[in-house]
Amino acid sequence: MQLDSKIPEGPLAEKWDKCRFSNKLVNPANKRKYEVIIVGTGLAGASAAATLAELGYNVKSFCIQDSPRRAHSIAAQGGINAAKNYQGDGDSIFRLFYDTVKGGDFRAREANVYRLAQVSNNIIDQCVAQGVPFAREYGGTLANRSFGGAQVSRTFYARGQTGQQLLLGAYSAMMRQVATGKVQMYTRREMMDVVVVDGVARGIVCRNLITGEIEKYSAHAVVLATGGYGNVYFLSTNAMASNVTASWRAYKRGAGFANPCYVQIHPTCIPVHGDYQSKLTLMSESLRNDGRVWVPKKAGDTRKASDIPMDERDYYLERKYPSFGNLVPRDVASRNAKEMCDAGLGVGETGLGVYLDFSDAIKRDGLDVIMRKYGNLFQMYEKIVDTDPAKEPMMIYPAVHYTMGGLWVDYHLMTTLPGLYATGECNFSDHGANRLGASALMQGLADGYFVLPYTIGNYLATVAPTPTDTNDAAFDQSVEMVKDQTEKLMKNTRSGKGKETVDHYHRELGKVMWDNCGMARNAEGLKTAINKIPEIRAEFWENVTVPGSGQELNQSLERAGRVADFLEFAELLAKDALAREESCGGHFREESQTDEHEAKRDDENFSHVSVWEYKGEGTEPVMHKEPLTFENVTPSQRSYK
Amino acid sequence: MASKNINILVKIWRQNGPLAQGAFEEHALKDISTDMSFLEMIDVLNEWLTRKGLEPIAFDHDCREGICGMCGAMVNGTAHGPDKETTLCQLHMRRFKDGDTIVIEPFRTQGFPIVKDLIIDRSALDRIIAAGGFVSVNTGSPQDGNTILIPQHVAEQAMDAAACIGCGACAAACPNGSAMLFASAKVSQLALLPQGQQEAKKRAINMVLQMDKDGFGNCSNHRECENVCPKGITIRNIARLNREFMKGSFAIDH
Ligand SMILES: Cc1cc2nc3c(=O)[nH]c(=O)nc-3n(C[C@H](O)[C@H](O)[C@H](O)COP(=O)(O)OP(=O)(O)OC[C@H]3O[C@@H](n4cnc5c(N)ncnc54)[C@H](O)[C@@H]3O)c2cc1C
Ligand code: SF4
Ligand code: FES
């Protein structure tokens, strides 16, 4: 596997210009002869579909849900970053770039992150022009908030529904192209394989989720914008259908998988409340601006929060990190909550929770002010937990939230499989080992509106504009492979041998992953996971029961296919975590810590991207390294003391 | 979080396909925690059915946080169930009592054919958006976002309308099967903002025509839509749509 990142030569600020200038162009009259498949209609997919269609390409767009508007991006709450410096508080493209590289713990490519910061401003302008109702100041200018511990106010937002509004903007732009016929929309389709013809991606195979039919689609290039794999942990803040299937199948067809172990665990989620729990709900990070985090000093203290006197409470973040206090980055806040609970200091019925207390803020600013800021979040909390955070402290606990790892891509967003691109959360490119708040929305839209539309032309210009078809035998082989898998998944039920449900195995996998590949990892735990995962996988194939048939709408079958892939992918994630013997970003490796028990990065040995190459069933995957070099910033150890 | 367990009787609609004959199926569920969400209750029932080798109930859902608009069903005759401004996925079992009977059926209206069990086909809503629910601007280099000032209260009003999640409850609740609340939310959002005003009239007309084509009825002010809307979209938006539509009908020759 060749890893050529294709980063243009020259000064950082000129690289993107250079790339655009040196790219080959597709003759405008020829654009209509090219077809592009885009899998996924989240921010990354919908924005690319709209833009490519506007340019004249023919787009085939696919999503799992009944409408493209329901992609997981819809759930993002907090906001989107841009380097507008509207507040005049010292922001700039370079500062956004620097914050993002530093936030990612110096494990991302400088050139990619710089480009992201450069196009961030265009995103805001584009969204305003589409009618996205961003929050405004009284004078009518766009409002900003500071987010995720940033020292400047650069986050644009639309109430607590920023993801929804940005996605609906991109969706509308895409539907406009559906009406013109430039975008063909295929909803309720699940991509099951990438079809490779003569070494290049030439199409996909999908399951039609209504009829069960396995369908073939061809194009001159294929883009995956299929989101993150957080659901490998079973419980996460991701939507139920979020999966690794599309990227995993691409990996098996030759696309390198980068940094699978980089997972972000968000500190402020509503704690787990029972075995029947199906997903976790995020409480926006902005709450830490006013809430104080604490646990009782005494283990096993069962008194009500309000009955515990001040001097018997441990405001542990304020104590340990006096200068950042409750606003330490996500990974630090998460790890500390876990440590407290592991030490028996956790609160709530399960002991897996810490308090986030607004009483001091309410005393200081008044209930009115606090409700204006967080009213909708308090309501959401009350709906789920049935207590009012204005009266009793919230209980929070960390949960899996975002995956920085993903398909390896070069500067053009092309994977190691020619003709196959990956955008948005499903690639690995911009967030290094840790993503800053409000940067995922920025990246998804940057990729789709402003990067891919330029870079994909450079590839298409080298492909003959002849009509595509699905006649190649490779399409039929993929179809057979998918049918085979369906057959295997359903055989236990037919033979009466199937005993356990898909969710049962998914839950079991999730537990192994959370216990051994979660917030803090060590070699022993990771080896345990690497041994256990294949056992669960074997049992799954032996005993899973999937009722119904493959030739109809069958949600058990859909989930079974996704879990089957998670069961394979999880092992790669654990292997990657084992190989990275340093702590960095969201990944805390217990063997690599400072005397003060803080994360210790090891730049000498691990300043690289780990890229895994599939070598076939039953053969160990091979890891390749893309070295990371820093010419414009000096990697420093993060310190929040 | 005082959780307790209740026993309930669920009467749930089963229908194998668009043309198949449907019927209610009854299940007595024991020890349902009141902390469960409504969909988790269906999960529990589905796990039980699956273990018995029976087909679980098909239902749509994705975010389970009240924002994607994928979930939805009639619960005891009300779209999304008894709680105000709450999607089905955010409804919790503490709303029910021990011994309750809960009747669950799909949204039923001409515009939304049934696919299977509780799953319906809402693609008509996408077609309504494709007919005009956008601002005609290509990706490129639009002017700076702060060039056109928008008063805060206008942006807030636009946001109120933009909060629609496209769940279709409004159409399911309407005696005429009208999707006016849905369409008017988008028309209003864009008519309120300077960026959308250029095409406001044309947009209203095209979206209404598409609604007709897809078999939705007309609005005759029953206000049922507003009652069930999980996002608090008000019928003031319908008045705004009607205004744009009237202006448009006079202006455009068709
Ligand atoms: C609760 C929550 C809050 C968040 N808040 C913020 C925030 O405030 N700011 C921020 O910057 N980021 C936030 N994030 C992160 C951000 O929302 C996501 O990273 C981002 O939206 C991902 O966008 P995407 O386009 O890459 O993928 P997604 O939006 O996940 O879209 C994936 C698409 O791919 C399709 N798909 C997937 N697999 C297949 C398949 N096999 N076949 C066919 N189609 C498939 C899906 O149907 C969907 O259309 C938040 C995340 C969560 C969970
Ligand atoms: S207007 Fe309300 S009920 Fe109708 S689709 Fe939108 S959110 Fe659902
Ligand atoms: S599942 Fe998304 S709104 Fe209910």
PDB file of N, CA and C and ligand atoms in Angstrom, chain A residues 69-70 164, chain B residues 69 79-80 87 107 112 125 161 163-172 178-185 225-226 228-234 237, ligand 2:
ATOM      1  N   ARG A  69     -32.913  14.020   4.773  1.00  0.00           N
ATOM      2  CA  ARG A  69     -32.854  15.034   5.816  1.00  0.00           C
ATOM      3  C   ARG A  69     -32.637  14.438   7.204  1.00  0.00           C
ATOM      4  N   ARG A  70     -32.692  13.108   7.320  1.00  0.00           N
ATOM      5  CA  ARG A  70     -32.635  12.530   8.662  1.00  0.00           C
ATOM      6  C   ARG A  70     -31.254  11.996   9.050  1.00  0.00           C
ATOM      7  N   GLN A 164     -29.065  20.532  12.752  1.00  0.00           N
ATOM      8  CA  GLN A 164     -30.325  20.433  12.017  1.00  0.00           C
ATOM      9  C   GLN A 164     -30.399  21.525  10.956  1.00  0.00           C
TER      10      GLN A 164
ATOM     11  N   GLY B  69     -36.893  13.289  13.179  1.00  0.00           N
ATOM     12  CA  GLY B  69     -38.227  13.207  12.594  1.00  0.00           C
ATOM     13  C   GLY B  69     -38.583  11.850  12.038  1.00  0.00           C
ATOM     14  N   ALA B  79     -51.245  11.511  17.591  1.00  0.00           N
ATOM     15  CA  ALA B  79     -49.942  11.410  16.935  1.00  0.00           C
ATOM     16  C   ALA B  79     -48.844  11.733  17.935  1.00  0.00           C
ATOM     17  N   HIS B  80     -47.855  10.897  18.031  1.00  0.00           N
ATOM     18  CA  HIS B  80     -46.717  11.020  18.968  1.00  0.00           C
ATOM     19  C   HIS B  80     -47.124  10.831  20.433  1.00  0.00           C
ATOM     20  N   THR B  87     -41.836  14.205  20.715  1.00  0.00           N
ATOM     21  CA  THR B  87     -41.862  13.145  19.709  1.00  0.00           C
ATOM     22  C   THR B  87     -42.041  11.796  20.404  1.00  0.00           C
ATOM     23  N   PHE B 107     -49.163   6.333  11.467  1.00  0.00           N
ATOM     24  CA  PHE B 107     -49.807   7.544  10.953  1.00  0.00           C
ATOM     25  C   PHE B 107     -50.608   7.109   9.737  1.00  0.00           C
ATOM     26  N   PHE B 112     -49.420   9.248   2.955  1.00  0.00           N
ATOM     27  CA  PHE B 112     -48.379   8.384   3.533  1.00  0.00           C
ATOM     28  C   PHE B 112     -48.786   6.903   3.477  1.00  0.00           C
ATOM     29  N   LEU B 125     -43.122  14.253   1.415  1.00  0.00           N
ATOM     30  CA  LEU B 125     -42.608  15.471   2.059  1.00  0.00           C
ATOM     31  C   LEU B 125     -41.323  15.935   1.368  1.00  0.00           C
ATOM     32  N   ALA B 161     -39.916  28.650  12.800  1.00  0.00           N
ATOM     33  CA  ALA B 161     -40.515  27.898  11.697  1.00  0.00           C
ATOM     34  C   ALA B 161     -39.573  26.798  11.211  1.00  0.00           C
ATOM     35  N   ALA B 163     -37.719  24.988  12.795  1.00  0.00           N
ATOM     36  CA  ALA B 163     -37.540  23.879  13.743  1.00  0.00           C
ATOM     37  C   ALA B 163     -38.286  22.611  13.331  1.00  0.00           C
ATOM     38  N   CYS B 164     -39.147  22.706  12.306  1.00  0.00           N
ATOM     39  CA  CYS B 164     -39.908  21.536  11.829  1.00  0.00           C
ATOM     40  C   CYS B 164     -38.974  20.365  11.541  1.00  0.00           C
ATOM     41  N   ILE B 165     -39.354  19.173  12.024  1.00  0.00           N
ATOM     42  CA  ILE B 165     -38.504  18.003  11.815  1.00  0.00           C
ATOM     43  C   ILE B 165     -39.031  17.082  10.706  1.00  0.00           C
ATOM     44  N   GLY B 166     -40.094  17.502  10.045  1.00  0.00           N
ATOM     45  CA  GLY B 166     -40.580  16.704   8.909  1.00  0.00           C
ATOM     46  C   GLY B 166     -41.103  15.335   9.299  1.00  0.00           C
ATOM     47  N   CYS B 167     -41.751  15.256  10.464  1.00  0.00           N
ATOM     48  CA  CYS B 167     -42.222  13.950  10.938  1.00  0.00           C
ATOM     49  C   CYS B 167     -43.533  13.545  10.296  1.00  0.00           C
ATOM     50  N   GLY B 168     -44.316  14.528   9.864  1.00  0.00           N
ATOM     51  CA  GLY B 168     -45.595  14.217   9.229  1.00  0.00           C
ATOM     52  C   GLY B 168     -46.765  14.063  10.179  1.00  0.00           C
ATOM     53  N   ALA B 169     -46.555  14.289  11.474  1.00  0.00           N
ATOM     54  CA  ALA B 169     -47.650  14.143  12.435  1.00  0.00           C
ATOM     55  C   ALA B 169     -48.807  15.079  12.098  1.00  0.00           C
ATOM     56  N   CYS B 170     -48.464  16.277  11.606  1.00  0.00           N
ATOM     57  CA  CYS B 170     -49.502  17.264  11.285  1.00  0.00           C
ATOM     58  C   CYS B 170     -50.474  16.701  10.257  1.00  0.00           C
ATOM     59  N   ALA B 171     -49.936  16.086   9.209  1.00  0.00           N
ATOM     60  CA  ALA B 171     -50.801  15.538   8.166  1.00  0.00           C
ATOM     61  C   ALA B 171     -51.607  14.359   8.701  1.00  0.00           C
ATOM     62  N   ALA B 172     -50.978  13.561   9.577  1.00  0.00           N
ATOM     63  CA  ALA B 172     -51.670  12.395  10.122  1.00  0.00           C
ATOM     64  C   ALA B 172     -52.817  12.812  11.030  1.00  0.00           C
ATOM     65  N   SER B 178     -54.130  17.132   5.402  1.00  0.00           N
ATOM     66  CA  SER B 178     -53.377  18.217   4.770  1.00  0.00           C
ATOM     67  C   SER B 178     -51.975  18.319   5.367  1.00  0.00           C
ATOM     68  N   ALA B 179     -51.011  18.616   4.513  1.00  0.00           N
ATOM     69  CA  ALA B 179     -49.634  18.789   4.997  1.00  0.00           C
ATOM     70  C   ALA B 179     -49.275  20.266   5.064  1.00  0.00           C
ATOM     71  N   MET B 180     -50.311  21.111   5.241  1.00  0.00           N
ATOM     72  CA  MET B 180     -50.094  22.558   5.214  1.00  0.00           C
ATOM     73  C   MET B 180     -49.127  23.038   6.291  1.00  0.00           C
ATOM     74  N   LEU B 181     -49.200  22.465   7.496  1.00  0.00           N
ATOM     75  CA  LEU B 181     -48.334  22.978   8.555  1.00  0.00           C
ATOM     76  C   LEU B 181     -46.872  22.743   8.171  1.00  0.00           C
ATOM     77  N   PHE B 182     -46.609  21.562   7.646  1.00  0.00           N
ATOM     78  CA  PHE B 182     -45.248  21.227   7.200  1.00  0.00           C
ATOM     79  C   PHE B 182     -44.780  22.200   6.122  1.00  0.00           C
ATOM     80  N   ALA B 183     -45.589  22.348   5.075  1.00  0.00           N
ATOM     81  CA  ALA B 183     -45.176  23.205   3.953  1.00  0.00           C
ATOM     82  C   ALA B 183     -45.049  24.657   4.406  1.00  0.00           C
ATOM     83  N   SER B 184     -45.977  25.084   5.252  1.00  0.00           N
ATOM     84  CA  SER B 184     -45.973  26.493   5.650  1.00  0.00           C
ATOM     85  C   SER B 184     -44.767  26.821   6.523  1.00  0.00           C
ATOM     86  N   ALA B 185     -44.269  25.836   7.251  1.00  0.00           N
ATOM     87  CA  ALA B 185     -43.105  26.091   8.094  1.00  0.00           C
ATOM     88  C   ALA B 185     -41.923  26.471   7.208  1.00  0.00           C
ATOM     89  N   CYS B 225     -53.305  19.905  13.654  1.00  0.00           N
ATOM     90  CA  CYS B 225     -51.879  19.817  13.343  1.00  0.00           C
ATOM     91  C   CYS B 225     -51.040  20.481  14.426  1.00  0.00           C
ATOM     92  N   GLU B 226     -51.462  21.678  14.791  1.00  0.00           N
ATOM     93  CA  GLU B 226     -50.737  22.462  15.778  1.00  0.00           C
ATOM     94  C   GLU B 226     -50.705  21.726  17.119  1.00  0.00           C
ATOM     95  N   VAL B 228     -50.618  18.545  17.719  1.00  0.00           N
ATOM     96  CA  VAL B 228     -49.739  17.367  17.816  1.00  0.00           C
ATOM     97  C   VAL B 228     -48.299  17.678  17.419  1.00  0.00           C
ATOM     98  N   CYS B 229     -48.042  18.845  16.860  1.00  0.00           N
ATOM     99  CA  CYS B 229     -46.694  19.112  16.356  1.00  0.00           C
ATOM    100  C   CYS B 229     -45.676  19.060  17.495  1.00  0.00           C
ATOM    101  N   PRO B 230     -44.691  18.194  17.371  1.00  0.00           N
ATOM    102  CA  PRO B 230     -43.719  18.072  18.456  1.00  0.00           C
ATOM    103  C   PRO B 230     -42.784  19.260  18.558  1.00  0.00           C
ATOM    104  N   LYS B 231     -42.778  20.137  17.584  1.00  0.00           N
ATOM    105  CA  LYS B 231     -41.847  21.259  17.608  1.00  0.00           C
ATOM    106  C   LYS B 231     -42.542  22.599  17.774  1.00  0.00           C
ATOM    107  N   GLY B 232     -43.817  22.563  18.121  1.00  0.00           N
ATOM    108  CA  GLY B 232     -44.519  23.805  18.417  1.00  0.00           C
ATOM    109  C   GLY B 232     -44.666  24.734  17.216  1.00  0.00           C
ATOM    110  N   ILE B 233     -44.742  24.179  16.013  1.00  0.00           N
ATOM    111  CA  ILE B 233     -44.977  25.011  14.818  1.00  0.00           C
ATOM    112  C   ILE B 233     -46.434  25.497  14.875  1.00  0.00           C
ATOM    113  N   THR B 234     -46.640  26.808  14.700  1.00  0.00           N
ATOM    114  CA  THR B 234     -48.002  27.330  14.861  1.00  0.00           C
ATOM    115  C   THR B 234     -48.676  27.545  13.517  1.00  0.00           C
ATOM    116  N   ASN B 237     -48.084  30.199  10.642  1.00  0.00           N
ATOM    117  CA  ASN B 237     -47.302  29.941   9.432  1.00  0.00           C
ATOM    118  C   ASN B 237     -48.206  29.657   8.230  1.00  0.00           C
TER     119      ASN B 237
HETATM  120  S1  SF4 C   2     -44.933  20.886  11.213  1.00  0.00           S
HETATM  121 FE1  SF4 C   2     -44.662  19.783  13.148  1.00  0.00          FE
HETATM  122  S2  SF4 C   2     -45.919  17.931  12.926  1.00  0.00           S
HETATM  123 FE2  SF4 C   2     -45.663  18.777  10.871  1.00  0.00          FE
HETATM  124  S3  SF4 C   2     -43.872  17.730  10.030  1.00  0.00           S
HETATM  125 FE3  SF4 C   2     -43.118  19.633  10.976  1.00  0.00          FE
HETATM  126  S4  SF4 C   2     -42.571  19.021  13.065  1.00  0.00           S
HETATM  127 FE4  SF4 C   2     -43.861  17.356  12.275  1.00  0.00          FE
END
